[in-house]
mmCIF file of C-alpha atoms in Angstrom:
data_model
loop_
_atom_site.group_PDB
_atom_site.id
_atom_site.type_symbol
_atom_site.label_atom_id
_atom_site.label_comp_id
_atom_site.label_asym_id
_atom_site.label_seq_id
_atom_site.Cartn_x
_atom_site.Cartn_y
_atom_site.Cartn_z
ATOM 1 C CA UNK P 262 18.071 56.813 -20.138
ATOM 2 C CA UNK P 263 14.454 57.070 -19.712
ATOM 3 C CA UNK P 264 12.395 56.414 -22.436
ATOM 4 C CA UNK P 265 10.772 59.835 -23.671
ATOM 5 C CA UNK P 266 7.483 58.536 -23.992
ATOM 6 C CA UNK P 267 6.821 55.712 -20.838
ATOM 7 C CA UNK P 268 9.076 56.873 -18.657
ATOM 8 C CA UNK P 269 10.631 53.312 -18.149
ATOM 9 C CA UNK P 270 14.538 52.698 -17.637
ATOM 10 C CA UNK P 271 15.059 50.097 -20.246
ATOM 11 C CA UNK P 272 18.615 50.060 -20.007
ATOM 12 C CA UNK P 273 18.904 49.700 -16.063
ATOM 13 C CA UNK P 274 16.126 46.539 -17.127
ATOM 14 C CA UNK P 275 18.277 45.195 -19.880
ATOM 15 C CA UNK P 276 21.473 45.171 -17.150
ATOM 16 C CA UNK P 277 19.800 44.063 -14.303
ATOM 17 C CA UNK P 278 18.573 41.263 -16.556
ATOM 18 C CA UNK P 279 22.187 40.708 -17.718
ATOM 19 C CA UNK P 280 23.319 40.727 -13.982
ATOM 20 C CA UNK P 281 20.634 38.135 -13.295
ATOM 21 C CA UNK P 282 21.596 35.689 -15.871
ATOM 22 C CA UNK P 283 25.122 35.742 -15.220
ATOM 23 C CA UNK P 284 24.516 34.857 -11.427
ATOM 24 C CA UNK P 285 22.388 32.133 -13.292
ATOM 25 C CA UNK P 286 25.366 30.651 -15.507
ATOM 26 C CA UNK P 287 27.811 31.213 -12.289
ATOM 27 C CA UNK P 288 25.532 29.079 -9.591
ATOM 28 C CA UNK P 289 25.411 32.155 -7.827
ATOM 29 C CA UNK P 290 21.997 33.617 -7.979
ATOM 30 C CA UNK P 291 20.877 31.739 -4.750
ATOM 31 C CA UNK P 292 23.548 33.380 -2.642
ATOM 32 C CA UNK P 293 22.369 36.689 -4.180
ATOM 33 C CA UNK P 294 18.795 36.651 -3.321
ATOM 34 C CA UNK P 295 20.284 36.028 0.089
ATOM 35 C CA UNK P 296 18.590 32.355 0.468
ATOM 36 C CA UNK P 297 21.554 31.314 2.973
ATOM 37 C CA UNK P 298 19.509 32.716 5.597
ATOM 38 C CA UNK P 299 16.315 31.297 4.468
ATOM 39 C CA UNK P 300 18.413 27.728 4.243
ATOM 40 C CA UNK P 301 17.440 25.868 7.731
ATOM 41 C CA UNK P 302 13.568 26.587 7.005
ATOM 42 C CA UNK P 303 13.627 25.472 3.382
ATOM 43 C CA UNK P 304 15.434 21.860 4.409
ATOM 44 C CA UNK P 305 12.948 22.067 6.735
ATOM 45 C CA UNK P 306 9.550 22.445 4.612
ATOM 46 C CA UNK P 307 11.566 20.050 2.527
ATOM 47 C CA UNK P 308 11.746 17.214 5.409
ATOM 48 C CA UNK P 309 8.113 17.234 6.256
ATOM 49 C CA UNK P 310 7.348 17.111 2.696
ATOM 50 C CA UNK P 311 9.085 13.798 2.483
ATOM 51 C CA UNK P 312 7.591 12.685 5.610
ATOM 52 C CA UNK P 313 4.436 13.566 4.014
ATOM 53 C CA UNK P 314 4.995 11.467 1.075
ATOM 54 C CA UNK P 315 6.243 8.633 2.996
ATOM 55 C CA UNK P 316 3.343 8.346 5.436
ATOM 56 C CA UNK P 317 0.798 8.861 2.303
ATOM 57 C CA UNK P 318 2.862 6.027 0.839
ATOM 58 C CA UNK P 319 2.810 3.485 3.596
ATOM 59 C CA UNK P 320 -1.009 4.168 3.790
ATOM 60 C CA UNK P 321 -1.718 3.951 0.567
ATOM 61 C CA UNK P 322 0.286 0.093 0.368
ATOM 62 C CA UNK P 323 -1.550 -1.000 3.321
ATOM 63 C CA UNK P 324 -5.115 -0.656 1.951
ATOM 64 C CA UNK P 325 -4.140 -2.608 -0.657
ATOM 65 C CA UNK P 326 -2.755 -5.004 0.858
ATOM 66 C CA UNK P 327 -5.858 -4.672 2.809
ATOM 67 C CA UNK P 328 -8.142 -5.020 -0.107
ATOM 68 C CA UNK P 329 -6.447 -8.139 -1.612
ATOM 69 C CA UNK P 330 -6.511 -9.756 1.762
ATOM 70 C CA UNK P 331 -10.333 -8.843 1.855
ATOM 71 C CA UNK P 332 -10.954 -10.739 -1.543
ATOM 72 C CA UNK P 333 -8.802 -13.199 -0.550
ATOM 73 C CA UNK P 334 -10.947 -13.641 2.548
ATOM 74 C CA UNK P 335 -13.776 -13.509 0.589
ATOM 75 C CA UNK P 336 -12.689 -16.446 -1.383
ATOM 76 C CA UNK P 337 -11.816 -18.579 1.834
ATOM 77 C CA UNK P 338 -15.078 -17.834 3.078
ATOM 78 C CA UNK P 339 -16.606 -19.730 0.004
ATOM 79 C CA UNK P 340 -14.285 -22.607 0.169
ATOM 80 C CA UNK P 341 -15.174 -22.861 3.760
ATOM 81 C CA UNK P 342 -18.682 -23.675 2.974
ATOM 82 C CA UNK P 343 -18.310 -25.975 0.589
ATOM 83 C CA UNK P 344 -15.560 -27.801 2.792
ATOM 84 C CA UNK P 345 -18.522 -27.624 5.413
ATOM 85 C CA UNK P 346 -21.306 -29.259 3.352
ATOM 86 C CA UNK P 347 -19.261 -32.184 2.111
ATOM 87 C CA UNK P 348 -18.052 -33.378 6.319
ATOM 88 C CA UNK P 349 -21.521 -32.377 6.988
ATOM 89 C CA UNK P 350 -22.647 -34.902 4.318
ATOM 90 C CA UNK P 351 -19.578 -37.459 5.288
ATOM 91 C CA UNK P 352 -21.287 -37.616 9.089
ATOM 92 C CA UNK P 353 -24.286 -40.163 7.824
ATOM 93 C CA UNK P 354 -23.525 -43.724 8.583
ATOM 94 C CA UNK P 355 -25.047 -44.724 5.174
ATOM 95 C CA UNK P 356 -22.615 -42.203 3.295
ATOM 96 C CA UNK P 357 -19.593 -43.749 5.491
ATOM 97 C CA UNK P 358 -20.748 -47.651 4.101
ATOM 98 C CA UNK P 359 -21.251 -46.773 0.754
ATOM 99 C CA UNK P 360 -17.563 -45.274 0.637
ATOM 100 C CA UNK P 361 -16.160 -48.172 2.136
ATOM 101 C CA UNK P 362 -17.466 -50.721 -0.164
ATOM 102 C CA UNK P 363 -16.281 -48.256 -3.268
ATOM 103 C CA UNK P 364 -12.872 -48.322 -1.365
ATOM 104 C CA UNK P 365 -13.136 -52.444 -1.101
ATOM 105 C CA UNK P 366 -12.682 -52.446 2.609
ATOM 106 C CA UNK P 367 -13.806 -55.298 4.536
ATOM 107 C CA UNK P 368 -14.788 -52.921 7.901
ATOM 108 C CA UNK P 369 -18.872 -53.381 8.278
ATOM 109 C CA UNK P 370 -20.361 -51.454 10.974
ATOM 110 C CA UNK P 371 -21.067 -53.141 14.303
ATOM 111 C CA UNK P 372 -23.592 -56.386 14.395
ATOM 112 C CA UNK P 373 -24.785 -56.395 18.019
ATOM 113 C CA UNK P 374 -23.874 -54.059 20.561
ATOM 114 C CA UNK P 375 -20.414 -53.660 22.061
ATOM 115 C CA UNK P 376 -19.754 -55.706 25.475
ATOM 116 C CA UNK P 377 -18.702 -54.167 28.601
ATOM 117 C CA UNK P 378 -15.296 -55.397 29.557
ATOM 118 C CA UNK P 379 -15.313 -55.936 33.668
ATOM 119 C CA UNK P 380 -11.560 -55.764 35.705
#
């Protein structure tokens, strides 16, 4: 059944696309594009997708964790120098006094030299 003027089977269409949508509603239409075959290579595309994903994954976590250890660095670095210039400024004799007498302590540096104990 033809039609007259394009020469196209509509009703073979209209069936086949019947066909097709009851292998749809029955779970079927897999086993009828013959997919079984085709089965071990799709579960295999499938694993190295995940693999894909989990690698891309894993890299993606460690650059940032490598970022916030880099600021975190970055931040050490600072406190690091400052930590520096205050024992730098703790090494004068003068600064080491003055601390003592704000502490109250009776230490006082050395009055004459220190004497050479003999056995």
């Amino acid at each position: 059944m033809e039609n007259e003027k394009t020469g196209i089977p509509w009703k073979k269409i209209g069936s086949a696309a019947m066909e097709t949508l009851k292998a749809i509603g029955y779970g079927d239409i897999l086993l009828r594009l013959r997919v079984d075959k085709s089965l071990p290579y799709i579960l295999y595309a499938f694993l190295l997708a995940m693999i894909s994903i989990f690698m891309s994954y894993k890299a993606e976590q460690t650059m940032l964790r490598m970022e916030k250890n880099k600021t975190e660095l970055e931040t050490l670095r600072i406190y690091h120098g400052q930590k520096t210039c205050d024992i730098v400024s703790l090494d004068r004799i003068s600064t080491v006094e003055a601390m003592l007498e704000e502490l109250g302590s009776d230490v006082k540096p050395p009055q004459k030299p220190a004497d050479i104990l003999k056995k």
